[in-house]
Amino acid sequence: MPNKTPFSIEFFPPQTLEGVEKLRATRAQLAVLQPEFFSVTFGAGGSTQARTFETVFEIQREGHQAAPHLSCIGSTRDHIREILLRYRAEGIRRIVALRGDLPSGVGDPGELRYANELVEFIRAETGEHFHIEVAAYPEYHPQARSPKDDLLAFKRKVDAGANSAITQYFYNLDAYLHFRDECERLGLSVPIVPGIMPIVSFSKLARFSDACGAEIPRWMRRKFEAFGDDSDSIKAFGLDVVSELCARLIEAGAPGLHFYSMNQAGPTIALCERLGIGQVNTRQG
């Protein structure tokens, strides 16, 4: 029997024509799995935003559900209203609402400073048209003053009208389970979907994790370091670790999985094959 766990896949907007073509090929491979939706990240800079629109609209016109990220930092209500109108016109029904990071050298945080204000604005402007996803941080946001402050910030997003959440990636199952329990104690019942980062290069993962505050457990770090430059062993061990994490999350009742593809098809396909989710499993059966 195929595993019916719902899942989604995230891309970042390509910055070159070559990148556009590569992402089209990647998307064609991943579309066979039939994810619930493809999300596309969104930068606070003008050119990045334009690339996001192009990617989102192309996904939607291919017949897939696109879920654009929308950040409010450094923006205005009028600009966000204009984006929402464009998305409605294209038939977009899902948005990932984020605060975002202020671009380097820009001092004005804009008219909406926090993600809960963005969620509230989207609801005021569009009612229930959009399914709104927000971010969650099982290991707590690196800028949060305390775990309690971070949980209360998440509660404000839910209270403002968020339908569900996607987490920052993590490799510590207990962190997710503890965060979920804490949310339940606050009376929050929205689905909290684990964000899953496949492991292809440990050096890149280590840099990225150090920057965003995601912990790599010491036992994992030591094992990866012991492989040195043996990329095949790193990929094989990474697949073992992440697929086991996903299986345990599914067993623990996670409402789905959200794969950070890094615009590559292979790692996500390998995980889906290992887990038996998506159309890979039924095609082989």
mmCIF file of N, CA and C in Angstrom, residues 17 19 33 40 52 61 64 69 79 92 104 106-108 115 157 160 182 184 197 218 230 232 239 252-253 259 274:
data_model
loop_
_atom_site.group_PDB
_atom_site.id
_atom_site.type_symbol
_atom_site.label_atom_id
_atom_site.label_comp_id
_atom_site.label_asym_id
_atom_site.label_seq_id
_atom_site.Cartn_x
_atom_site.Cartn_y
_atom_site.Cartn_z
ATOM 1 N N LEU A 17 18.925 32.508 -17.022
ATOM 2 C CA LEU A 17 18.145 31.734 -17.982
ATOM 3 C C LEU A 17 18.467 30.246 -17.883
ATOM 4 N N GLY A 19 19.371 28.757 -15.153
ATOM 5 C CA GLY A 19 18.693 28.305 -13.941
ATOM 6 C C GLY A 19 17.208 28.067 -14.175
ATOM 7 N N LEU A 33 5.620 13.028 -8.821
ATOM 8 C CA LEU A 33 5.307 12.574 -7.466
ATOM 9 C C LEU A 33 3.945 13.060 -6.986
ATOM 10 N N VAL A 40 7.422 28.779 -3.597
ATOM 11 C CA VAL A 40 8.526 29.527 -4.208
ATOM 12 C C VAL A 40 8.913 30.659 -3.269
ATOM 13 N N THR A 52 10.309 35.583 -8.671
ATOM 14 C CA THR A 52 9.304 34.801 -7.944
ATOM 15 C C THR A 52 7.995 34.785 -8.718
ATOM 16 N N ARG A 61 0.400 27.820 -14.398
ATOM 17 C CA ARG A 61 -0.073 27.597 -15.766
ATOM 18 C C ARG A 61 0.228 26.185 -16.261
ATOM 19 N N HIS A 64 -0.184 22.976 -11.875
ATOM 20 C CA HIS A 64 0.149 22.615 -10.496
ATOM 21 C C HIS A 64 -0.277 23.751 -9.572
ATOM 22 N N HIS A 69 5.805 32.491 -1.542
ATOM 23 C CA HIS A 69 6.149 33.160 -0.295
ATOM 24 C C HIS A 69 5.881 34.650 -0.474
ATOM 25 N N HIS A 79 1.777 48.036 -1.924
ATOM 26 C CA HIS A 79 2.539 47.077 -2.731
ATOM 27 C C HIS A 79 2.062 45.651 -2.476
ATOM 28 N N ILE A 92 -4.154 31.781 -7.764
ATOM 29 C CA ILE A 92 -3.384 31.305 -6.599
ATOM 30 C C ILE A 92 -4.312 31.249 -5.391
ATOM 31 N N SER A 104 20.152 44.293 2.925
ATOM 32 C CA SER A 104 21.341 44.992 3.413
ATOM 33 C C SER A 104 21.339 46.445 2.935
ATOM 34 N N VAL A 106 19.218 48.758 3.800
ATOM 35 C CA VAL A 106 17.887 49.369 3.868
ATOM 36 C C VAL A 106 17.495 49.498 5.332
ATOM 37 N N GLY A 107 17.182 50.733 5.749
ATOM 38 C CA GLY A 107 16.886 50.955 7.157
ATOM 39 C C GLY A 107 15.411 50.966 7.496
ATOM 40 N N ASP A 108 14.527 51.130 6.512
ATOM 41 C CA ASP A 108 13.100 51.248 6.771
ATOM 42 C C ASP A 108 12.436 49.877 6.780
ATOM 43 N N ALA A 115 5.151 39.188 10.865
ATOM 44 C CA ALA A 115 4.358 38.271 10.039
ATOM 45 C C ALA A 115 2.889 38.254 10.448
ATOM 46 N N LYS A 157 0.518 34.815 15.045
ATOM 47 C CA LYS A 157 0.299 34.529 13.616
ATOM 48 C C LYS A 157 -0.933 33.652 13.424
ATOM 49 N N ALA A 160 -4.051 35.593 14.101
ATOM 50 C CA ALA A 160 -4.329 36.565 13.040
ATOM 51 C C ALA A 160 -5.020 35.918 11.838
ATOM 52 N N GLU A 182 4.012 22.136 23.062
ATOM 53 C CA GLU A 182 3.896 23.486 23.609
ATOM 54 C C GLU A 182 2.776 24.264 22.918
ATOM 55 N N GLU A 184 0.105 22.963 21.506
ATOM 56 C CA GLU A 184 -1.166 22.401 21.971
ATOM 57 C C GLU A 184 -1.536 22.944 23.342
ATOM 58 N N MET A 197 15.064 19.075 5.093
ATOM 59 C CA MET A 197 16.200 19.442 4.257
ATOM 60 C C MET A 197 17.013 18.191 3.916
ATOM 61 N N ARG A 218 25.451 16.603 17.419
ATOM 62 C CA ARG A 218 26.884 16.354 17.441
ATOM 63 C C ARG A 218 27.240 15.009 16.823
ATOM 64 N N ASP A 230 34.438 12.155 0.898
ATOM 65 C CA ASP A 230 33.755 11.015 0.289
ATOM 66 C C ASP A 230 32.277 11.369 0.083
ATOM 67 N N ASP A 232 29.950 10.246 -1.881
ATOM 68 C CA ASP A 232 28.984 9.143 -1.964
ATOM 69 C C ASP A 232 28.551 8.691 -0.570
ATOM 70 N N LEU A 239 20.910 10.363 3.361
ATOM 71 C CA LEU A 239 19.623 9.769 2.995
ATOM 72 C C LEU A 239 19.100 8.889 4.125
ATOM 73 N N ALA A 252 4.787 9.616 14.278
ATOM 74 C CA ALA A 252 4.387 10.447 15.408
ATOM 75 C C ALA A 252 3.182 11.341 15.084
ATOM 76 N N GLY A 253 2.652 11.207 13.861
ATOM 77 C CA GLY A 253 1.436 11.939 13.522
ATOM 78 C C GLY A 253 1.638 13.277 12.848
ATOM 79 N N PHE A 259 9.417 19.495 1.665
ATOM 80 C CA PHE A 259 10.809 19.266 1.275
ATOM 81 C C PHE A 259 11.437 20.539 0.710
ATOM 82 N N ARG A 274 12.302 6.105 -0.744
ATOM 83 C CA ARG A 274 12.619 5.393 0.498
ATOM 84 C C ARG A 274 11.387 5.322 1.417
#
